[in-house]
mmCIF file of C-alpha atoms in Angstrom:
data_model
loop_
_atom_site.group_PDB
_atom_site.id
_atom_site.type_symbol
_atom_site.label_atom_id
_atom_site.label_comp_id
_atom_site.label_asym_id
_atom_site.label_seq_id
_atom_site.Cartn_x
_atom_site.Cartn_y
_atom_site.Cartn_z
ATOM 1 C CA UNK A 1 138.043 55.069 203.110
ATOM 2 C CA UNK A 2 135.742 54.093 205.966
ATOM 3 C CA UNK A 3 133.225 51.248 205.956
ATOM 4 C CA UNK A 4 131.414 49.154 208.518
ATOM 5 C CA UNK A 5 131.745 45.574 207.301
ATOM 6 C CA UNK A 6 129.226 42.920 208.344
ATOM 7 C CA UNK A 7 129.794 39.197 207.913
ATOM 8 C CA UNK A 8 126.545 37.919 206.427
ATOM 9 C CA UNK A 9 127.393 34.257 207.179
ATOM 10 C CA UNK A 10 127.951 35.124 210.852
ATOM 11 C CA UNK A 11 124.682 37.064 210.958
ATOM 12 C CA UNK A 12 122.841 34.117 209.405
ATOM 13 C CA UNK A 13 124.460 31.818 211.982
ATOM 14 C CA UNK A 14 123.104 34.026 214.776
ATOM 15 C CA UNK A 15 119.622 34.178 213.258
ATOM 16 C CA UNK A 16 119.438 30.391 212.901
ATOM 17 C CA UNK A 17 120.796 29.819 216.415
ATOM 18 C CA UNK A 18 118.223 32.180 217.903
ATOM 19 C CA UNK A 19 115.347 30.714 215.891
ATOM 20 C CA UNK A 20 116.278 27.270 217.183
ATOM 21 C CA UNK A 21 116.394 28.522 220.770
ATOM 22 C CA UNK A 22 113.016 30.255 220.390
ATOM 23 C CA UNK A 23 111.285 26.935 219.760
ATOM 24 C CA UNK A 24 107.515 27.404 219.536
ATOM 25 C CA UNK A 25 107.647 31.066 220.567
ATOM 26 C CA UNK A 26 107.140 33.676 217.842
ATOM 27 C CA UNK A 27 110.425 35.450 217.086
ATOM 28 C CA UNK A 28 110.009 39.220 216.871
ATOM 29 C CA UNK A 29 113.191 40.752 215.456
ATOM 30 C CA UNK A 30 113.835 44.182 216.941
ATOM 31 C CA UNK A 31 115.285 46.593 214.374
ATOM 32 C CA UNK A 32 115.427 49.816 216.377
ATOM 33 C CA UNK A 33 118.291 52.243 215.859
ATOM 34 C CA UNK A 34 118.331 51.574 212.108
ATOM 35 C CA UNK A 35 118.743 47.876 212.715
ATOM 36 C CA UNK A 36 121.211 48.388 215.582
ATOM 37 C CA UNK A 37 123.426 50.218 213.146
ATOM 38 C CA UNK A 38 123.540 47.438 210.539
ATOM 39 C CA UNK A 39 121.229 49.293 208.169
ATOM 40 C CA UNK A 40 117.475 48.925 208.604
ATOM 41 C CA UNK A 41 116.525 47.663 205.158
ATOM 42 C CA UNK A 42 119.621 45.510 204.662
ATOM 43 C CA UNK A 43 119.228 43.836 208.060
ATOM 44 C CA UNK A 44 115.506 43.271 207.532
ATOM 45 C CA UNK A 45 116.209 41.730 204.127
ATOM 46 C CA UNK A 46 118.558 39.116 205.616
ATOM 47 C CA UNK A 47 116.033 38.331 208.351
ATOM 48 C CA UNK A 48 113.246 37.847 205.839
ATOM 49 C CA UNK A 49 115.468 35.605 203.719
ATOM 50 C CA UNK A 50 115.922 33.479 206.851
ATOM 51 C CA UNK A 51 112.183 33.233 207.475
ATOM 52 C CA UNK A 52 111.834 35.899 210.191
ATOM 53 C CA UNK A 53 108.732 37.886 209.272
ATOM 54 C CA UNK A 54 107.754 39.795 212.428
ATOM 55 C CA UNK A 55 109.683 43.007 213.111
ATOM 56 C CA UNK A 56 109.586 45.607 215.880
ATOM 57 C CA UNK A 57 110.891 49.175 215.771
ATOM 58 C CA UNK A 58 110.935 52.136 218.138
ATOM 59 C CA UNK A 59 110.269 54.988 215.722
ATOM 60 C CA UNK A 60 107.394 55.542 213.327
ATOM 61 C CA UNK A 61 109.843 56.584 210.609
ATOM 62 C CA UNK A 62 111.557 53.193 210.789
ATOM 63 C CA UNK A 63 108.266 51.335 210.357
ATOM 64 C CA UNK A 64 107.245 53.545 207.431
ATOM 65 C CA UNK A 65 110.667 53.030 205.807
ATOM 66 C CA UNK A 66 110.171 49.269 205.953
ATOM 67 C CA UNK A 67 106.746 49.570 204.360
ATOM 68 C CA UNK A 68 108.068 51.883 201.653
ATOM 69 C CA UNK A 69 110.818 49.336 200.936
ATOM 70 C CA UNK A 70 108.187 46.707 200.197
ATOM 71 C CA UNK A 71 108.013 44.794 203.491
ATOM 72 C CA UNK A 72 104.406 43.673 203.986
ATOM 73 C CA UNK A 73 104.960 41.538 207.087
ATOM 74 C CA UNK A 74 103.915 42.352 210.667
ATOM 75 C CA UNK A 75 105.659 45.387 212.163
ATOM 76 C CA UNK A 76 105.145 46.409 215.798
ATOM 77 C CA UNK A 77 105.863 49.950 216.963
ATOM 78 C CA UNK A 78 107.236 49.464 220.488
ATOM 79 C CA UNK A 79 106.813 53.111 221.485
ATOM 80 C CA UNK A 80 103.343 53.791 222.901
ATOM 81 C CA UNK A 81 102.966 57.193 221.294
ATOM 82 C CA UNK A 82 99.762 59.211 221.699
ATOM 83 C CA UNK A 83 100.607 61.843 219.074
ATOM 84 C CA UNK A 84 97.865 61.891 216.446
ATOM 85 C CA UNK A 85 100.215 62.588 213.543
ATOM 86 C CA UNK A 86 102.320 59.556 214.414
ATOM 87 C CA UNK A 87 99.339 57.296 215.090
ATOM 88 C CA UNK A 88 97.736 58.267 211.798
ATOM 89 C CA UNK A 89 100.912 57.180 209.993
ATOM 90 C CA UNK A 90 100.910 53.945 211.993
ATOM 91 C CA UNK A 91 97.359 53.111 210.984
ATOM 92 C CA UNK A 92 97.626 54.093 207.329
ATOM 93 C CA UNK A 93 100.725 51.903 206.936
ATOM 94 C CA UNK A 94 99.171 48.866 208.682
ATOM 95 C CA UNK A 95 101.621 48.995 211.567
ATOM 96 C CA UNK A 96 100.731 47.399 214.904
ATOM 97 C CA UNK A 97 100.402 50.143 217.517
ATOM 98 C CA UNK A 98 101.457 49.905 221.151
ATOM 99 C CA UNK A 99 98.789 51.269 223.511
ATOM 100 C CA UNK A 100 99.887 52.103 227.022
ATOM 101 C CA UNK A 101 97.286 54.531 228.297
ATOM 102 C CA UNK A 102 93.553 55.221 228.234
ATOM 103 C CA UNK A 103 94.172 58.335 226.136
ATOM 104 C CA UNK A 104 96.269 56.315 223.714
ATOM 105 C CA UNK A 105 93.605 53.655 223.197
ATOM 106 C CA UNK A 106 90.828 56.185 222.697
ATOM 107 C CA UNK A 107 92.976 58.162 220.246
ATOM 108 C CA UNK A 108 93.806 55.053 218.216
ATOM 109 C CA UNK A 109 90.151 54.038 218.173
ATOM 110 C CA UNK A 110 88.957 57.492 217.049
ATOM 111 C CA UNK A 111 91.510 57.679 214.252
ATOM 112 C CA UNK A 112 90.614 54.159 213.135
ATOM 113 C CA UNK A 113 86.948 55.187 212.973
ATOM 114 C CA UNK A 114 87.857 58.198 210.841
ATOM 115 C CA UNK A 115 89.847 55.955 208.506
ATOM 116 C CA UNK A 116 87.066 53.328 208.465
ATOM 117 C CA UNK A 117 89.381 50.564 209.600
ATOM 118 C CA UNK A 118 90.248 48.330 212.537
ATOM 119 C CA UNK A 119 93.494 49.215 214.291
ATOM 120 C CA UNK A 120 95.864 46.427 215.278
ATOM 121 C CA UNK A 121 97.131 46.917 218.842
ATOM 122 C CA UNK A 122 99.439 45.372 221.430
ATOM 123 C CA UNK A 123 98.673 46.513 224.982
ATOM 124 C CA UNK A 124 101.765 47.825 226.782
ATOM 125 C CA UNK A 125 102.048 47.063 230.503
ATOM 126 C CA UNK A 126 104.442 48.671 232.961
ATOM 127 C CA UNK A 127 105.521 45.918 235.361
ATOM 128 C CA UNK A 128 108.445 47.818 236.849
ATOM 129 C CA UNK A 129 110.332 49.748 234.167
ATOM 130 C CA UNK A 130 108.533 53.017 234.837
ATOM 131 C CA UNK A 131 108.162 54.229 231.283
ATOM 132 C CA UNK A 132 105.277 53.450 228.895
ATOM 133 C CA UNK A 133 102.335 51.270 229.812
ATOM 134 C CA UNK A 134 99.457 50.547 232.151
ATOM 135 C CA UNK A 135 100.489 49.556 235.686
ATOM 136 C CA UNK A 136 98.986 46.430 237.274
ATOM 137 C CA UNK A 137 96.726 48.707 239.305
ATOM 138 C CA UNK A 138 95.136 49.989 236.083
ATOM 139 C CA UNK A 139 93.946 46.668 234.647
ATOM 140 C CA UNK A 140 90.290 47.532 235.182
ATOM 141 C CA UNK A 141 90.919 50.661 233.104
ATOM 142 C CA UNK A 142 92.393 48.528 230.329
ATOM 143 C CA UNK A 143 89.393 46.180 230.344
ATOM 144 C CA UNK A 144 86.856 49.013 230.375
ATOM 145 C CA UNK A 145 88.619 51.054 227.688
ATOM 146 C CA UNK A 146 89.329 48.201 225.265
ATOM 147 C CA UNK A 147 85.779 46.863 225.671
ATOM 148 C CA UNK A 148 84.359 50.275 224.755
ATOM 149 C CA UNK A 149 86.387 50.627 221.552
ATOM 150 C CA UNK A 150 84.939 48.911 218.482
ATOM 151 C CA UNK A 151 87.690 49.851 216.033
ATOM 152 C CA UNK A 152 90.537 48.174 217.899
ATOM 153 C CA UNK A 153 91.742 44.607 217.569
ATOM 154 C CA UNK A 154 94.035 43.589 220.428
ATOM 155 C CA UNK A 155 96.573 41.111 219.083
ATOM 156 C CA UNK A 156 99.073 41.045 221.938
ATOM 157 C CA UNK A 157 100.327 42.343 225.235
ATOM 158 C CA UNK A 158 103.888 43.098 226.292
ATOM 159 C CA UNK A 159 106.155 44.586 228.905
ATOM 160 C CA UNK A 160 109.853 45.340 229.287
ATOM 161 C CA UNK A 161 112.395 44.091 231.826
ATOM 162 C CA UNK A 162 114.626 46.665 233.497
ATOM 163 C CA UNK A 163 117.353 44.242 234.623
ATOM 164 C CA UNK A 164 117.246 41.386 232.133
ATOM 165 C CA UNK A 165 121.039 41.224 231.853
ATOM 166 C CA UNK A 166 121.327 40.114 235.487
ATOM 167 C CA UNK A 167 122.352 36.494 235.996
ATOM 168 C CA UNK A 168 120.345 36.465 239.235
ATOM 169 C CA UNK A 169 116.863 35.181 238.587
ATOM 170 C CA UNK A 170 115.396 37.199 241.447
ATOM 171 C CA UNK A 171 116.115 40.389 239.503
ATOM 172 C CA UNK A 172 113.645 39.399 236.768
ATOM 173 C CA UNK A 173 111.293 37.088 238.639
ATOM 174 C CA UNK A 174 109.105 39.800 240.184
ATOM 175 C CA UNK A 175 108.310 41.796 237.026
ATOM 176 C CA UNK A 176 107.834 38.575 235.054
ATOM 177 C CA UNK A 177 105.403 37.212 237.633
ATOM 178 C CA UNK A 178 103.501 40.514 237.672
ATOM 179 C CA UNK A 179 103.261 40.429 233.892
ATOM 180 C CA UNK A 180 101.951 36.865 233.763
ATOM 181 C CA UNK A 181 99.361 37.696 236.421
ATOM 182 C CA UNK A 182 98.221 40.763 234.482
ATOM 183 C CA UNK A 183 97.907 38.784 231.254
ATOM 184 C CA UNK A 184 95.807 36.128 232.994
ATOM 185 C CA UNK A 185 93.511 38.812 234.415
ATOM 186 C CA UNK A 186 93.015 40.487 231.047
ATOM 187 C CA UNK A 187 92.393 37.223 229.214
ATOM 188 C CA UNK A 188 89.939 36.086 231.902
ATOM 189 C CA UNK A 189 88.037 39.333 231.335
ATOM 190 C CA UNK A 190 87.578 38.425 227.696
ATOM 191 C CA UNK A 191 90.328 40.592 226.182
ATOM 192 C CA UNK A 192 91.827 38.787 223.174
ATOM 193 C CA UNK A 193 95.613 38.715 223.555
ATOM 194 C CA UNK A 194 97.093 35.975 221.335
ATOM 195 C CA UNK A 195 100.709 37.064 221.851
ATOM 196 C CA UNK A 196 102.181 37.781 225.278
ATOM 197 C CA UNK A 197 105.847 38.804 225.269
ATOM 198 C CA UNK A 198 108.276 40.231 227.806
ATOM 199 C CA UNK A 199 111.691 38.708 226.992
ATOM 200 C CA UNK A 200 114.291 40.873 225.296
ATOM 201 C CA UNK A 201 117.652 39.472 224.152
ATOM 202 C CA UNK A 202 119.243 38.927 227.561
ATOM 203 C CA UNK A 203 116.137 37.460 229.166
ATOM 204 C CA UNK A 204 115.554 35.307 226.087
ATOM 205 C CA UNK A 205 118.997 33.737 226.393
ATOM 206 C CA UNK A 206 119.142 33.377 230.171
ATOM 207 C CA UNK A 207 115.577 32.432 231.076
ATOM 208 C CA UNK A 208 114.005 30.151 228.438
ATOM 209 C CA UNK A 209 111.040 29.375 230.703
ATOM 210 C CA UNK A 210 109.989 33.024 230.317
ATOM 211 C CA UNK A 211 109.657 32.928 226.528
ATOM 212 C CA UNK A 212 105.821 32.825 226.572
ATOM 213 C CA UNK A 213 104.051 33.270 223.194
ATOM 214 C CA UNK A 214 106.720 35.498 221.622
ATOM 215 C CA UNK A 215 110.184 36.895 222.283
ATOM 216 C CA UNK A 216 111.744 40.179 221.182
ATOM 217 C CA UNK A 217 115.362 39.772 220.096
ATOM 218 C CA UNK A 218 117.621 42.552 218.855
ATOM 219 C CA UNK A 219 121.189 42.864 220.121
ATOM 220 C CA UNK A 220 121.577 39.085 220.364
ATOM 221 C CA UNK A 221 121.299 38.916 216.581
ATOM 222 C CA UNK A 222 124.547 40.920 216.479
ATOM 223 C CA UNK A 223 126.173 38.801 219.188
ATOM 224 C CA UNK A 224 126.629 41.952 221.294
ATOM 225 C CA UNK A 225 125.416 41.379 224.837
ATOM 226 C CA UNK A 226 126.424 42.416 228.374
ATOM 227 C CA UNK A 227 126.646 38.759 229.413
ATOM 228 C CA UNK A 228 129.555 36.518 230.332
ATOM 229 C CA UNK A 229 128.336 33.729 228.002
ATOM 230 C CA UNK A 230 127.980 34.162 224.260
ATOM 231 C CA UNK A 231 125.484 31.272 223.854
ATOM 232 C CA UNK A 232 127.155 30.250 220.600
ATOM 233 C CA UNK A 233 126.484 33.626 218.995
ATOM 234 C CA UNK A 234 129.103 35.432 216.925
ATOM 235 C CA UNK A 235 129.928 39.101 217.273
ATOM 236 C CA UNK A 236 129.473 40.461 213.790
ATOM 237 C CA UNK A 237 130.899 43.507 212.066
ATOM 238 C CA UNK A 238 133.904 45.798 212.321
ATOM 239 C CA UNK A 239 134.891 49.276 211.236
ATOM 240 C CA UNK A 240 137.419 49.275 208.393
ATOM 241 C CA UNK A 241 139.725 52.083 207.273
ATOM 242 C CA UNK A 242 143.262 52.615 205.947
ATOM 243 C CA UNK A 243 146.528 54.094 207.125
ATOM 244 C CA UNK A 244 146.987 57.554 205.592
ATOM 245 C CA UNK A 245 150.397 58.463 207.032
ATOM 246 C CA UNK A 246 153.413 56.776 208.648
ATOM 247 C CA UNK A 247 156.138 58.685 210.492
ATOM 248 C CA UNK A 248 158.722 58.346 213.236
ATOM 249 C CA UNK A 249 158.619 60.218 216.550
ATOM 250 C CA UNK A 250 161.623 60.605 218.901
ATOM 251 C CA UNK A 251 161.658 59.364 222.478
ATOM 252 C CA UNK A 252 159.834 61.715 224.848
ATOM 253 C CA UNK A 253 157.441 63.113 222.229
ATOM 254 C CA UNK A 254 153.808 63.761 223.192
ATOM 255 C CA UNK A 255 150.966 62.261 221.159
ATOM 256 C CA UNK A 256 147.438 63.656 220.979
ATOM 257 C CA UNK A 257 145.394 66.125 223.005
ATOM 258 C CA UNK A 258 146.180 66.987 226.637
ATOM 259 C CA UNK A 259 149.634 65.364 226.519
ATOM 260 C CA UNK A 260 148.230 62.144 227.969
ATOM 261 C CA UNK A 261 150.779 59.977 226.147
ATOM 262 C CA UNK A 262 154.560 60.356 225.762
ATOM 263 C CA UNK A 263 156.724 58.004 223.694
ATOM 264 C CA UNK A 264 159.109 55.887 225.750
ATOM 265 C CA UNK A 265 161.393 55.191 222.793
ATOM 266 C CA UNK A 266 161.756 56.156 219.169
ATOM 267 C CA UNK A 267 158.325 55.214 217.856
ATOM 268 C CA UNK A 268 156.869 54.570 214.414
ATOM 269 C CA UNK A 269 153.303 55.781 214.244
ATOM 270 C CA UNK A 270 150.522 55.258 211.716
ATOM 271 C CA UNK A 271 147.629 57.690 211.419
ATOM 272 C CA UNK A 272 144.126 56.425 210.615
ATOM 273 C CA UNK A 273 141.280 58.797 209.619
ATOM 274 C CA UNK A 274 138.752 57.460 212.137
ATOM 275 C CA UNK A 275 137.694 59.301 215.281
ATOM 276 C CA UNK A 276 134.903 59.771 217.753
ATOM 277 C CA UNK A 277 132.913 61.615 215.074
ATOM 278 C CA UNK A 278 132.611 58.226 213.406
ATOM 279 C CA UNK A 279 131.619 56.472 216.631
ATOM 280 C CA UNK A 280 135.010 54.945 217.400
ATOM 281 C CA UNK A 281 136.094 54.999 221.046
ATOM 282 C CA UNK A 282 132.538 55.836 222.129
ATOM 283 C CA UNK A 283 130.531 53.648 224.492
ATOM 284 C CA UNK A 284 126.851 53.328 225.304
ATOM 285 C CA UNK A 285 125.596 55.243 228.318
ATOM 286 C CA UNK A 286 125.531 53.391 231.626
ATOM 287 C CA UNK A 287 122.088 54.523 232.669
ATOM 288 C CA UNK A 288 120.439 51.255 233.669
ATOM 289 C CA UNK A 289 122.481 50.051 236.612
ATOM 290 C CA UNK A 290 121.975 50.053 240.371
ATOM 291 C CA UNK A 291 124.298 51.975 242.700
ATOM 292 C CA UNK A 292 126.367 48.838 243.227
ATOM 293 C CA UNK A 293 126.761 48.465 239.461
ATOM 294 C CA UNK A 294 127.779 52.107 239.077
ATOM 295 C CA UNK A 295 130.422 51.699 241.792
ATOM 296 C CA UNK A 296 131.689 48.522 240.138
ATOM 297 C CA UNK A 297 132.048 50.251 236.775
ATOM 298 C CA UNK A 298 133.825 53.215 238.371
ATOM 299 C CA UNK A 299 136.236 50.762 240.000
ATOM 300 C CA UNK A 300 136.988 49.107 236.666
ATOM 301 C CA UNK A 301 137.383 52.506 234.995
ATOM 302 C CA UNK A 302 140.019 53.500 237.559
ATOM 303 C CA UNK A 303 141.869 50.223 237.100
ATOM 304 C CA UNK A 304 141.724 50.624 233.320
ATOM 305 C CA UNK A 305 143.030 54.195 233.394
ATOM 306 C CA UNK A 306 145.900 54.451 230.970
ATOM 307 C CA UNK A 307 145.076 51.178 229.233
ATOM 308 C CA UNK A 308 144.918 51.315 225.474
ATOM 309 C CA UNK A 309 142.501 50.594 222.734
ATOM 310 C CA UNK A 310 143.894 48.296 220.097
ATOM 311 C CA UNK A 311 143.196 47.664 216.425
ATOM 312 C CA UNK A 312 144.439 45.283 213.738
ATOM 313 C CA UNK A 313 146.794 46.375 210.972
ATOM 314 C CA UNK A 314 148.728 44.023 208.678
ATOM 315 C CA UNK A 315 147.239 41.135 210.651
ATOM 316 C CA UNK A 316 148.789 42.336 213.932
ATOM 317 C CA UNK A 317 147.143 43.851 217.001
ATOM 318 C CA UNK A 318 148.630 47.254 217.710
ATOM 319 C CA UNK A 319 147.813 49.841 220.384
ATOM 320 C CA UNK A 320 146.093 53.165 219.855
ATOM 321 C CA UNK A 321 148.251 55.794 221.565
ATOM 322 C CA UNK A 322 147.097 59.183 222.776
ATOM 323 C CA UNK A 323 143.472 60.194 222.883
ATOM 324 C CA UNK A 324 140.992 59.402 220.155
ATOM 325 C CA UNK A 325 140.376 62.701 218.416
ATOM 326 C CA UNK A 326 137.392 63.747 216.344
ATOM 327 C CA UNK A 327 138.872 62.678 213.005
ATOM 328 C CA UNK A 328 141.961 60.538 213.672
ATOM 329 C CA UNK A 329 143.634 57.896 215.802
ATOM 330 C CA UNK A 330 147.360 57.257 216.136
ATOM 331 C CA UNK A 331 148.770 53.727 216.221
ATOM 332 C CA UNK A 332 152.114 52.482 217.524
ATOM 333 C CA UNK A 333 153.396 50.302 214.664
ATOM 334 C CA UNK A 334 157.047 50.183 215.683
ATOM 335 C CA UNK A 335 158.778 47.170 214.152
ATOM 336 C CA UNK A 336 156.065 46.485 211.597
ATOM 337 C CA UNK A 337 156.204 47.043 207.864
ATOM 338 C CA UNK A 338 153.217 49.374 207.710
ATOM 339 C CA UNK A 339 152.651 51.779 204.849
ATOM 340 C CA UNK A 340 149.923 54.202 203.718
ATOM 341 C CA UNK A 341 146.963 52.350 202.252
ATOM 342 C CA UNK A 342 147.226 49.312 204.538
ATOM 343 C CA UNK A 343 143.847 48.182 205.892
ATOM 344 C CA UNK A 344 143.003 48.801 209.544
ATOM 345 C CA UNK A 345 140.264 46.880 211.375
ATOM 346 C CA UNK A 346 138.760 48.665 214.374
ATOM 347 C CA UNK A 347 136.295 47.008 216.781
ATOM 348 C CA UNK A 348 133.224 49.236 217.081
ATOM 349 C CA UNK A 349 129.594 48.901 218.076
ATOM 350 C CA UNK A 350 127.586 49.481 214.860
ATOM 351 C CA UNK A 351 124.805 51.349 216.634
ATOM 352 C CA UNK A 352 127.358 54.008 217.603
ATOM 353 C CA UNK A 353 129.033 54.185 214.195
ATOM 354 C CA UNK A 354 127.991 57.235 212.182
ATOM 355 C CA UNK A 355 125.215 56.637 209.663
ATOM 356 C CA UNK A 356 127.369 58.490 207.149
ATOM 357 C CA UNK A 357 129.676 55.471 207.036
ATOM 358 C CA UNK A 358 128.709 52.898 204.424
ATOM 359 C CA UNK A 359 127.583 49.461 205.607
ATOM 360 C CA UNK A 360 128.915 46.530 203.563
ATOM 361 C CA UNK A 361 127.586 42.958 203.831
ATOM 362 C CA UNK A 362 130.239 40.368 202.947
ATOM 363 C CA UNK A 363 128.927 37.101 201.505
ATOM 364 C CA UNK A 364 131.998 35.140 202.614
#
């Protein structure tokens, strides 16, 4: 038995806390990665029950799934795709498109003409991330292109912060200032942009003066953030499984692949059918940090070498010994009355947990 269990009351607490912090800014709930691993439709349902009716996703398939599930609220596709097949699906399902290039705008406009409709669009600006979007030097191109397209309705403008998790304001000040300047230029040129948004979860929590017209919040709803403060948010969800075998190993016996662990005494072990195939013991890639950050993480990795993961069984924290294998982990349960069938609670990031594992929302 393997399930990822989500505390619905804790999730509701996070939603209400974030809505309060958002104040007058529109809250756009980001549901990328199948709702950060919580289950796209299930997560969206709880959000809608709590009055959040503006969603954002990264893949066309996610937006279409929401529509097919009966969600008729605003949905923004954050990815500024220019593929006609994807854009056609966006338009036919009344999804708000992100436009980050001249080619993208013209393609959206042409498809909207063919479908005899007006496309809803948010302009994507690149103020330092280096991915999708018009750069500040291309604002005249934005003005000229949007003005020439009669089948486009611009409803917003947004950008993304590369270092929003920094607690040093200077790391976000420059791209934020560039964004605000770009928005002012576009609005002064007569481009209608009711919603301007740049804050993601970390920036939303740390820099409330940057909220603007709307904020995009995703990981904060799960209480999972690379910040020292939790801002009153609760970390929700855990991976649950059961012990399938208990046995005793003699002193000096190796455990797991590569002989990385040897028992120091007679040891009672419990085996749990959860491994890295399920997303346990896996971490998100560290691909967004400066050289200094990379060196700092390497330093901590060296210091943590040999340290153990731990889980909860029979209400007690116990160490995982040996390496996490594809299908199993081994626990040191010496001195505890552990038997096959006992529940095991494993901390795990839901976005990394296999989609094959059932998600359960607990009401209490």
